[in-house]
């Protein structure tokens, strides 16, 4: 029987594991070890936290009292340095052993740093932690020349936040239409074009090198040199798999898990950004991490796992709120509900009369409906979906 | 004990949806959401999501829960207990009764 669960990492995946264990009636000990001050939420780091309109307390995943109320022992400012599955324990900084019947790895990841010469310059930033955001914010002063490398989700959000703070922003990416696979080509192109409408200069190119100059940091972009006050890399994340690897668990571009989040060692589970379901690419989204936590808790308790739903993520840029659900790359064709000039609109991806994906701008409700249409495999007529006068909730009733 | 306030007819609330009752009617600090589950039971919770500003009456009601329309936190219809982040506070439940197809609300009384 599982008496004591140790969760390594207090991001959304780790905290959700703890919360789900309790919600599902786990009566044993739950210990959450986290390297930081307290578990906080990451999506605001590139949004409200970066502008300074929310402070660290306001992005706490749970109020401090919650840990007491839920009998979750939070060991903060502490790193797990090794897994000792054979001893039934994990090792903490300083060598102390913490006994555990089950260990849940919720270690997240770090920002990727591609091998570009000159990257060690202090004016080059990444964004994964609150410390990163605090440091970056100091550089985002009005008039500052900021180069953002990578126009994916985080790069685009940083560019949008920086321009709002009055910076002169250049956004560079070798890909012409970033996020086309996730959002569909039309919406992705519209979103990328939004940057230019908000005074962000977009450049389709690759960064070759950085050099420290008295007047700033020089970046060579497709052979052309430009000087900036700060550089932000938003080029992806690297899953934290070191503990798993050192403990001999199977790792391949992520900690390999089965559909119940169990790693190649039955005493160890993995959740969130670093976990990868065999045969499927890793996801790096907030809700996927939350659902992993709920599934891991069900596995530990031996209860049925929650039914998986279509994957969902959101992003915010230039004051617009974008949500997407499902697999747009699996769509044979798309229908647009409303028009790209409307204040709100959505794109649905269809395949054989079924919705397989949807993305909306400032219309979360359309995505909530789409998710149900996808999960319940409710057949739809494209024309009705495209008609903004047709109530989407009505379509759910068939 | 009072007989409650008649706030709606059951048919005013589509199955799986909610409607908000204005605080001027309920005399409470917040509007109250009447939420009709997929099994046709009606529940009432404070309307404003405990996370930010969304109206739970515009949420998605199914299988004993309401999902916030804005960031998808889920609340137990019966107890108001929050089931998933980002919200961390429970919603306040109120007693409701359906009699002869009419919905009566007892603001401030626990269900
Ligand atoms: C700037 C930013 C913006 C984002 N915006 C969005 C968004 O808008 N929408 C969306 O869907 N997703 C967004 N994401 C992605 C989302 O935040 C991640 O998918 C999510 O945080 C993953 O959660 P996690 O718990 O797996 O990992 P993490 O959040 O990385 O948490 C891991 C935790 O484990 C701790 N840890 C690691 N190793 C150890 C150890 N050995 N000992 C102790 N503690 C350890 C770390 O300190 C950290 O606190 C964003 C991410 C970032 C960085
Ligand atoms: S406003 Fe309801 S979850 Fe955010």
Coordinates of C-alpha atoms and ligand atoms in Angstrom, one line a residue:
Chain A
X1 CA 0.0 0.0 0.0
X2 CA 1.2 3.5 -0.7
X3 CA 1.7 5.4 2.5
X4 CA 4.0 8.2 1.5
X5 CA 4.2 10.0 -1.9
X6 CA 7.0 12.3 -2.6
X7 CA 6.4 14.7 -5.5
X8 CA 9.5 16.3 -7.0
X9 CA 8.7 19.8 -8.3
X10 CA 6.0 22.2 -7.5
X11 CA 4.8 23.4 -10.9
X12 CA 1.3 23.0 -12.1
X13 CA 1.9 19.2 -12.6
X14 CA 3.3 18.6 -9.1
X15 CA 0.7 20.7 -7.3
X16 CA -2.1 19.1 -9.3
X17 CA -0.9 15.7 -8.3
X18 CA -1.0 16.7 -4.7
X19 CA -4.5 18.3 -5.0
X20 CA -5.9 15.3 -6.9
X21 CA -4.5 12.8 -4.4
X22 CA -6.4 14.6 -1.7
X23 CA -9.5 15.2 -3.8
X24 CA -9.6 11.5 -4.5
X25 CA -9.3 10.6 -0.8
X26 CA -5.7 9.6 -0.4
X27 CA -5.1 9.4 3.3
X28 CA -1.3 8.9 3.4
X29 CA 1.5 11.4 3.5
X30 CA 2.0 13.8 0.6
X31 CA 5.3 15.6 0.4
X32 CA 6.0 18.2 -2.2
X33 CA 9.7 19.2 -2.7
X34 CA 10.3 22.3 -4.7
X35 CA 13.4 24.3 -5.5
X36 CA 11.7 27.6 -5.3
X37 CA 10.2 29.8 -2.6
X38 CA 6.7 28.5 -3.1
X39 CA 4.9 26.9 -6.1
X40 CA 3.8 29.5 -8.6
X41 CA 2.1 29.6 -12.0
X42 CA 4.3 30.1 -15.1
X43 CA 2.0 31.4 -17.8
X44 CA 1.8 34.9 -16.2
X45 CA 5.6 35.2 -16.4
X46 CA 5.4 36.4 -19.9
X47 CA 2.2 38.4 -19.4
X48 CA 1.0 40.2 -16.2
X49 CA 4.0 39.3 -14.1
X50 CA 6.4 40.6 -16.7
X51 CA 4.6 43.9 -17.0
X52 CA 4.6 44.1 -13.2
X53 CA 0.9 44.3 -12.8
X54 CA 1.0 41.0 -10.8
X55 CA 3.6 40.2 -8.2
X56 CA 4.9 36.8 -7.1
X57 CA 2.3 36.3 -4.4
X58 CA -0.5 36.9 -6.9
X59 CA 0.7 34.1 -9.1
X60 CA 1.0 31.5 -6.3
X61 CA -0.6 28.3 -7.5
X62 CA -2.3 27.8 -4.1
X63 CA -2.6 30.2 -1.1
X64 CA -0.1 29.3 1.7
X65 CA -2.9 28.0 3.9
X66 CA -3.9 25.4 1.4
X67 CA -0.9 23.2 2.1
X68 CA -1.9 23.0 5.8
X69 CA -5.5 22.5 5.0
X70 CA -4.8 19.7 2.6
X71 CA -2.0 18.1 4.8
X72 CA 0.5 18.5 2.0
X73 CA 4.0 19.0 3.4
X74 CA 5.8 21.6 1.3
X75 CA 9.6 21.4 1.5
X76 CA 10.5 24.6 -0.3
X77 CA 13.9 25.9 -1.4
X78 CA 15.1 22.3 -1.6
X79 CA 16.3 20.3 -4.5
X80 CA 16.0 16.6 -4.9
X81 CA 19.5 15.5 -6.0
X82 CA 18.9 11.8 -6.6
X83 CA 16.3 9.1 -6.8
X84 CA 17.1 6.0 -4.8
X85 CA 14.3 3.6 -5.9
X86 CA 16.1 0.7 -4.3
X87 CA 16.2 2.3 -0.9
X88 CA 12.6 3.6 -1.3
X89 CA 13.8 7.2 -0.9
X90 CA 14.9 10.3 -2.6
X91 CA 18.0 12.3 -1.7
X92 CA 17.8 16.0 -0.9
X93 CA 20.4 18.7 -1.1
X94 CA 22.9 18.0 1.7
X95 CA 22.5 14.2 1.4
X96 CA 19.4 13.8 3.6
X97 CA 17.2 10.8 2.5
X98 CA 13.4 11.2 2.4
X99 CA 11.6 7.9 2.4
X100 CA 9.0 7.4 -0.3
X101 CA 6.8 4.5 -1.4
X102 CA 6.0 6.3 -4.7
X103 CA 7.9 9.2 -6.3
X104 CA 6.3 11.5 -8.8
X105 CA 8.7 13.4 -11.0
X106 CA 7.2 16.8 -11.8
X107 CA 10.5 18.5 -12.6
X108 CA 9.4 20.6 -15.5
X109 CA 12.2 21.9 -17.7
X110 CA 14.6 24.7 -18.5
X111 CA 14.7 27.2 -21.3
X112 CA 16.6 26.0 -24.4
X113 CA 19.8 27.7 -25.2
X114 CA 20.9 27.0 -28.8
X115 CA 24.6 26.9 -29.5
X116 CA 24.9 30.6 -30.8
X117 CA 28.3 32.2 -30.2
X118 CA 28.2 34.9 -27.5
X119 CA 25.2 33.6 -25.7
X120 CA 26.8 34.0 -22.3
X121 CA 26.4 37.8 -22.3
X122 CA 24.3 39.0 -19.3
X123 CA 22.1 40.9 -21.7
X124 CA 20.8 37.6 -23.2
X125 CA 17.7 36.5 -21.3
X126 CA 15.6 33.4 -21.2
X127 CA 12.2 33.1 -19.5
X128 CA 11.2 30.1 -17.5
X129 CA 11.3 31.2 -13.9
X130 CA 10.1 34.2 -11.8
X131 CA 13.8 35.1 -11.4
X132 CA 14.2 35.2 -15.1
X133 CA 11.2 37.4 -15.4
X134 CA 12.4 39.8 -12.7
X135 CA 15.7 40.2 -14.4
X136 CA 14.2 40.6 -17.8
X137 CA 11.7 43.2 -16.6
X138 CA 14.6 45.5 -15.6
X139 CA 15.6 45.7 -19.2
X140 CA 12.2 46.4 -20.7
X141 CA 12.3 50.1 -20.2
X142 CA 10.7 52.6 -22.6
X143 CA 12.8 53.0 -25.6
X144 CA 15.0 49.9 -25.0
X145 CA 16.0 48.1 -28.1
X146 CA 14.9 44.5 -27.6
X147 CA 15.6 41.5 -29.9
X148 CA 13.4 38.5 -29.3
X149 CA 14.6 35.3 -30.9
X150 CA 11.9 32.8 -31.7
X151 CA 8.3 33.8 -32.6
X152 CA 6.5 30.8 -31.0
X153 CA 4.2 31.1 -28.0
X154 CA 6.6 32.6 -25.5
X155 CA 8.7 34.7 -27.9
X156 CA 5.5 36.3 -29.3
X157 CA 4.1 37.0 -25.8
X158 CA 7.4 38.6 -24.7
X159 CA 7.5 40.7 -27.9
X160 CA 3.9 41.8 -27.2
X161 CA 4.6 42.6 -23.6
X162 CA 7.8 44.5 -24.4
X163 CA 6.2 46.7 -27.0
X164 CA 3.4 47.5 -24.5
X165 CA 6.1 48.6 -22.1
X166 CA 7.4 51.0 -24.7
X167 CA 10.3 49.0 -26.1
X168 CA 11.4 48.9 -29.7
X169 CA 11.1 45.3 -30.5
X170 CA 12.5 43.1 -33.3
X171 CA 11.2 39.6 -33.5
X172 CA 13.3 37.1 -35.5
X173 CA 12.4 33.6 -36.5
X174 CA 13.5 31.5 -39.5
X175 CA 10.0 30.1 -39.8
X176 CA 7.7 32.3 -42.0
X177 CA 4.5 31.5 -40.2
X178 CA 5.1 30.3 -36.7
X179 CA 2.5 28.0 -35.0
X180 CA 1.0 27.0 -38.4
X181 CA 0.8 23.4 -37.3
X182 CA -1.0 24.2 -34.1
X183 CA -3.4 26.8 -35.3
X184 CA -3.8 26.2 -39.0
X185 CA -2.1 28.4 -41.6
X186 CA -4.7 31.1 -41.9
X187 CA -5.0 31.9 -38.2
X188 CA -1.3 31.6 -37.6
X189 CA -0.6 34.0 -40.5
X190 CA -3.1 36.5 -39.1
X191 CA -1.6 36.2 -35.6
X192 CA 1.9 36.7 -36.9
X193 CA 0.8 39.7 -38.9
X194 CA -0.6 41.2 -35.7
X195 CA 3.0 41.9 -34.6
X196 CA 3.5 44.4 -37.4
X197 CA 0.3 46.1 -36.6
X198 CA 1.6 46.7 -33.1
X199 CA 4.9 48.1 -34.0
X200 CA 6.9 44.9 -33.6
X201 CA 9.3 44.4 -36.5
X202 CA 9.3 40.8 -37.6
X203 CA 12.3 39.4 -39.5
X204 CA 12.4 36.0 -41.1
X205 CA 15.9 35.0 -40.5
X206 CA 18.3 33.1 -38.2
X207 CA 20.5 34.6 -35.5
X208 CA 24.2 33.8 -36.1
X209 CA 26.1 35.3 -33.3
X210 CA 26.1 37.8 -30.4
X211 CA 29.0 40.2 -29.5
X212 CA 29.4 42.4 -26.6
X213 CA 29.8 46.1 -27.7
X214 CA 30.1 49.2 -25.7
X215 CA 26.8 50.5 -27.1
X216 CA 24.9 47.2 -26.5
X217 CA 24.8 43.6 -27.6
X218 CA 25.4 43.2 -31.3
X219 CA 23.4 40.4 -33.0
X220 CA 24.2 39.2 -36.5
X221 CA 21.0 38.2 -38.2
X222 CA 21.4 36.6 -41.6
X223 CA 24.6 38.5 -42.0
X224 CA 23.3 41.9 -40.9
X225 CA 24.5 43.3 -37.6
X226 CA 22.2 45.2 -35.3
X227 CA 22.7 46.5 -31.7
X228 CA 20.2 45.9 -29.0
X229 CA 19.9 46.6 -25.2
X230 CA 18.5 43.2 -24.5
X231 CA 18.0 39.8 -26.2
X232 CA 15.4 37.3 -25.2
X233 CA 15.5 33.7 -26.4
X234 CA 12.2 32.0 -26.8
X235 CA 13.3 29.0 -28.6
X236 CA 11.8 26.1 -26.7
X237 CA 12.4 24.2 -23.5
X238 CA 14.6 21.3 -22.5
X239 CA 12.8 18.8 -20.2
X240 CA 14.5 18.1 -16.9
X241 CA 15.3 14.4 -17.1
X242 CA 18.6 14.2 -15.2
X243 CA 17.2 12.6 -12.1
X244 CA 15.3 10.0 -14.2
X245 CA 18.4 9.3 -16.3
X246 CA 20.7 8.9 -13.3
X247 CA 18.2 6.5 -11.7
X248 CA 18.3 4.3 -14.8
X249 CA 14.8 5.1 -16.0
X250 CA 14.0 5.0 -19.7
X251 CA 14.4 8.5 -21.2
X252 CA 14.0 9.5 -24.8
X253 CA 13.3 13.2 -25.5
X254 CA 11.4 13.1 -22.2
X255 CA 10.8 10.6 -19.3
X256 CA 8.9 7.8 -21.0
X257 CA 5.6 6.9 -19.3
X258 CA 2.6 4.7 -20.0
X259 CA -0.9 6.0 -20.2
X260 CA -1.1 5.9 -16.4
X261 CA 2.1 8.1 -16.0
X262 CA 4.2 5.2 -14.8
X263 CA 7.8 5.3 -15.8
X264 CA 10.0 2.2 -16.6
X265 CA 10.3 1.8 -12.8
X266 CA 6.8 1.1 -11.3
X267 CA 7.6 3.0 -8.1
X268 CA 8.3 6.2 -10.1
X269 CA 5.7 8.3 -12.0
X270 CA 6.4 11.3 -14.2
X271 CA 4.0 14.2 -15.0
X272 CA 4.0 17.5 -16.8
X273 CA 6.4 19.0 -19.3
X274 CA 9.2 16.4 -18.9
X275 CA 6.9 13.3 -19.2
X276 CA 6.4 11.7 -22.6
X277 CA 3.9 9.1 -23.4
X278 CA 5.5 6.4 -25.5
X279 CA 5.0 6.9 -29.2
X280 CA 3.6 10.4 -28.8
X281 CA 5.4 13.8 -28.9
X282 CA 5.7 15.6 -25.6
X283 CA 3.3 18.4 -24.8
X284 CA 4.3 21.6 -23.1
X285 CA 1.0 23.0 -22.0
X286 CA -0.4 24.0 -18.7
X287 CA -3.6 21.9 -18.9
X288 CA -1.8 18.8 -20.1
X289 CA 0.4 19.1 -17.0
X290 CA -2.6 19.5 -14.8
X291 CA -4.3 16.4 -16.3
X292 CA -1.1 14.4 -15.9
X293 CA -1.3 15.1 -12.2
X294 CA -4.9 13.9 -11.9
X295 CA -4.0 10.8 -13.8
X296 CA -0.9 10.1 -11.6
X297 CA -3.1 10.4 -8.5
X298 CA -5.6 7.9 -9.9
X299 CA -2.8 5.5 -10.6
X300 CA -1.4 5.8 -7.1
X301 CA -4.9 5.2 -5.7
X302 CA -5.8 2.5 -8.1
X303 CA -8.9 4.3 -9.2
X304 CA -10.0 4.7 -12.8
X305 CA -8.1 7.5 -14.7
X306 CA -10.1 10.5 -15.7
X307 CA -11.1 10.3 -19.4
X308 CA -8.6 12.2 -21.5
X309 CA -10.0 15.3 -23.3
X310 CA -8.7 16.9 -26.5
X311 CA -5.5 18.9 -25.7
X312 CA -6.1 22.6 -25.0
X313 CA -3.8 25.6 -24.6
X314 CA -4.2 29.4 -24.6
X315 CA -1.9 32.3 -25.3
X316 CA -2.3 36.1 -25.1
X317 CA -0.6 38.7 -27.3
X318 CA -1.3 42.3 -28.2
X319 CA -4.4 42.3 -26.1
X320 CA -6.0 39.3 -27.9
X321 CA -6.7 36.0 -26.2
X322 CA -6.2 32.9 -28.3
X323 CA -7.3 29.4 -27.4
X324 CA -6.8 26.2 -29.3
X325 CA -8.1 22.6 -28.8
X326 CA -7.5 19.4 -30.6
X327 CA -5.2 18.6 -33.5
X328 CA -5.3 21.1 -36.3
X329 CA -2.7 19.2 -38.3
X330 CA -5.3 16.3 -38.5
X331 CA -7.9 18.5 -40.2
X332 CA -8.7 17.9 -43.9
X333 CA -10.2 21.4 -44.2
X334 CA -11.1 24.4 -42.0
X335 CA -14.2 26.6 -41.7
X336 CA -14.1 30.1 -40.3
X337 CA -16.8 31.2 -38.0
X338 CA -17.1 35.0 -38.4
X339 CA -14.3 36.8 -40.2
X340 CA -10.7 37.7 -39.3
X341 CA -11.8 41.4 -39.1
X342 CA -14.4 40.7 -36.4
X343 CA -13.6 41.4 -32.8
X344 CA -14.0 37.7 -32.1
X345 CA -13.9 34.7 -34.5
X346 CA -12.9 31.0 -34.6
X347 CA -11.5 28.5 -37.0
X348 CA -12.7 24.9 -36.9
X349 CA -10.7 22.0 -38.3
X350 CA -12.9 19.2 -39.8
X351 CA -12.3 15.7 -40.9
X352 CA -15.0 13.4 -42.2
X353 CA -17.8 15.5 -40.8
X354 CA -16.3 15.6 -37.3
X355 CA -14.5 18.5 -35.6
X356 CA -10.9 17.6 -34.8
X357 CA -9.6 21.0 -33.8
X358 CA -10.6 24.6 -33.2
X359 CA -8.9 27.9 -32.4
X360 CA -10.5 31.1 -31.4
X361 CA -9.6 34.7 -30.9
X362 CA -11.3 36.3 -27.9
X363 CA -14.0 33.6 -27.9
X364 CA -13.2 31.0 -25.3
X365 CA -16.7 29.8 -25.4
X366 CA -16.3 28.5 -29.0
X367 CA -13.4 26.4 -27.9
X368 CA -15.3 25.1 -24.9
X369 CA -18.0 24.0 -27.3
X370 CA -15.5 22.6 -29.8
X371 CA -13.8 20.5 -27.2
X372 CA -17.1 18.8 -26.4
X373 CA -17.9 18.4 -30.1
X374 CA -14.4 16.7 -30.5
X375 CA -14.6 14.6 -27.4
X376 CA -18.1 13.3 -28.0
X377 CA -17.6 12.9 -31.8
X378 CA -20.7 14.8 -32.6
X379 CA -21.2 15.1 -36.4
X380 CA -21.5 18.7 -37.6
X381 CA -22.5 20.4 -40.8
X382 CA -19.8 22.8 -41.8
X383 CA -22.2 25.6 -42.9
X384 CA -23.9 25.7 -39.6
X385 CA -20.5 25.8 -37.8
X386 CA -19.5 28.7 -40.0
X387 CA -22.6 30.7 -39.2
X388 CA -22.1 33.0 -36.2
X389 CA -25.8 33.1 -35.7
X390 CA -26.0 29.4 -35.0
X391 CA -25.6 28.7 -31.2
X392 CA -22.7 26.3 -30.7
X393 CA -24.3 24.9 -27.5
X394 CA -27.2 23.9 -29.7
X395 CA -25.0 21.9 -32.0
X396 CA -23.9 19.9 -28.9
X397 CA -27.4 18.7 -28.5
X398 CA -27.3 17.3 -32.0
Chain B
X1 CA -38.6 29.3 7.3
X2 CA -39.6 31.2 4.2
X3 CA -40.8 29.6 1.0
X4 CA -37.9 31.1 -0.9
X5 CA -38.0 33.5 -3.8
X6 CA -39.5 32.4 -7.0
X7 CA -36.7 33.3 -9.5
X8 CA -37.5 31.4 -12.7
X9 CA -39.4 28.7 -14.3
X10 CA -37.5 25.5 -14.8
X11 CA -38.0 25.9 -18.6
X12 CA -36.2 29.2 -18.5
X13 CA -32.9 27.4 -17.9
X14 CA -31.7 25.2 -20.8
X15 CA -30.4 21.8 -19.7
X16 CA -26.6 22.0 -19.2
X17 CA -26.7 25.8 -18.9
X18 CA -27.3 28.4 -16.3
X19 CA -28.9 31.8 -15.9
X20 CA -28.0 34.6 -13.5
X21 CA -30.3 36.1 -11.0
X22 CA -29.6 39.7 -10.2
X23 CA -28.4 40.6 -6.7
X24 CA -31.1 43.2 -6.5
X25 CA -33.6 40.3 -6.5
X26 CA -31.7 38.0 -4.2
X27 CA -30.4 40.6 -1.8
X28 CA -27.0 39.0 -1.8
X29 CA -23.6 40.6 -2.4
X30 CA -23.2 38.8 -5.7
X31 CA -25.6 37.7 -8.4
X32 CA -26.6 34.0 -8.1
X33 CA -26.2 31.5 -10.9
X34 CA -29.0 29.0 -11.3
X35 CA -27.4 26.0 -13.0
X36 CA -29.4 23.1 -14.5
X37 CA -27.5 19.9 -14.6
X38 CA -27.8 17.3 -17.4
X39 CA -30.0 15.2 -15.1
X40 CA -32.3 18.4 -14.7
X41 CA -31.4 19.0 -11.1
X42 CA -31.0 22.8 -10.4
X43 CA -28.3 24.2 -8.2
X44 CA -27.3 27.7 -7.2
X45 CA -23.8 29.2 -6.7
X46 CA -22.5 32.7 -6.4
X47 CA -22.3 33.8 -10.0
X48 CA -18.8 35.3 -10.1
X49 CA -16.1 32.8 -10.5
X50 CA -13.8 32.8 -7.5
X51 CA -10.8 33.0 -9.8
X52 CA -11.4 36.3 -11.7
X53 CA -14.5 37.8 -13.2
X54 CA -16.4 35.3 -15.3
X55 CA -20.1 34.5 -14.8
X56 CA -20.6 30.9 -13.8
X57 CA -24.1 31.2 -15.3
X58 CA -22.3 31.3 -18.7
X59 CA -20.4 28.2 -17.8
X60 CA -20.8 24.6 -18.9
X61 CA -22.9 22.5 -16.6
X62 CA -22.6 18.7 -16.7
X63 CA -22.4 15.6 -14.5
X64 CA -22.5 17.5 -11.2
X65 CA -20.0 20.2 -12.1
X66 CA -19.9 23.7 -13.7
X67 CA -16.9 24.6 -15.8
X68 CA -16.0 28.2 -15.8
X69 CA -16.3 29.7 -19.3
X70 CA -13.1 31.7 -19.0
X71 CA -10.3 29.5 -17.7
X72 CA -12.1 26.1 -17.2
X73 CA -11.9 25.7 -13.4
X74 CA -14.6 23.3 -12.3
X75 CA -16.9 23.7 -9.3
X76 CA -19.0 21.0 -7.7
X77 CA -22.6 22.1 -8.2
X78 CA -23.8 20.7 -4.8
X79 CA -21.0 22.0 -2.5
X80 CA -19.3 24.7 -4.6
X81 CA -16.0 23.0 -4.0
X82 CA -13.4 23.8 -6.6
X83 CA -11.9 20.9 -8.5
X84 CA -9.2 22.3 -10.6
X85 CA -6.9 25.3 -10.9
X86 CA -6.6 28.1 -11.7
X87 CA -9.4 28.9 -9.1
X88 CA -8.3 28.1 -5.6
X89 CA -11.4 29.2 -3.6
X90 CA -14.7 27.3 -3.4
X91 CA -17.9 28.9 -4.8
X92 CA -20.6 29.7 -2.3
X93 CA -23.7 27.4 -2.7
X94 CA -27.3 28.4 -2.0
X95 CA -30.4 26.2 -1.4
X96 CA -32.8 25.8 -4.4
X97 CA -36.0 24.0 -4.8
X98 CA -38.0 23.2 -7.9
X99 CA -41.8 23.0 -7.2
X100 CA -44.3 22.5 -10.1
X101 CA -41.8 23.6 -12.6
X102 CA -40.9 26.8 -10.7
X103 CA -37.5 27.5 -9.3
X104 CA -37.4 28.9 -5.7
X105 CA -34.1 30.2 -4.3
X106 CA -33.2 30.5 -0.6
X107 CA -30.3 33.0 -0.8
X108 CA -27.7 32.5 2.0
X109 CA -29.1 29.1 3.1
X110 CA -26.8 26.2 2.6
X111 CA -28.3 23.5 0.4
Ligands
LIG1 C1 6.8 32.1 -19.7 C2 5.8 31.0 -19.9 C3 4.6 31.2 -20.4 C4 3.7 30.2 -20.6 N1 2.4 30.4 -21.1 C5 1.5 29.4 -21.3 C6 0.2 29.7 -21.7 O1 -0.2 30.8 -22.0 N2 -0.6 28.6 -21.9 C7 -0.2 27.3 -21.7 O2 -1.0 26.4 -21.8 N3 1.0 27.0 -21.2 C8 1.9 28.1 -21.0 N4 3.2 27.8 -20.6 C9 3.6 26.4 -20.4 C10 3.2 25.9 -19.0 O3 3.6 26.9 -18.0 C11 4.0 24.6 -18.7 O4 3.5 23.6 -19.6 C12 3.8 24.2 -17.3 O5 4.3 25.1 -16.4 C13 4.4 22.8 -17.0 O6 4.3 22.5 -15.7 P1 5.2 21.5 -14.9 O7 4.7 21.4 -13.6 O8 5.4 20.3 -15.8 O9 6.7 22.2 -14.9 P2 7.2 23.5 -14.3 O10 6.2 24.6 -14.3 O11 8.5 23.8 -15.0 O12 7.6 23.2 -12.8 C14 8.6 22.4 -12.4 C15 9.0 22.7 -11.0 O13 9.9 21.7 -10.5 C16 11.0 22.3 -9.8 N5 12.1 21.4 -9.8 C17 12.7 20.9 -10.9 N6 13.6 20.0 -10.5 C18 13.6 19.9 -9.2 C19 14.3 19.1 -8.2 N7 15.3 18.3 -8.6 N8 14.0 19.3 -6.9 C20 13.1 20.2 -6.5 N9 12.3 20.9 -7.4 C21 12.6 20.8 -8.7 C22 11.2 23.6 -10.5 O14 11.8 24.5 -9.6 C23 9.8 24.0 -10.8 O15 9.2 24.7 -9.8 C24 4.1 28.8 -20.4 C25 5.4 28.6 -19.9 C26 6.3 29.6 -19.7 C27 7.6 29.4 -19.1
LIG2 S1 -12.5 33.3 -14.1 FE1 -13.1 31.3 -13.8 S2 -11.4 30.1 -13.9 FE2 -10.7 32.1 -14.3

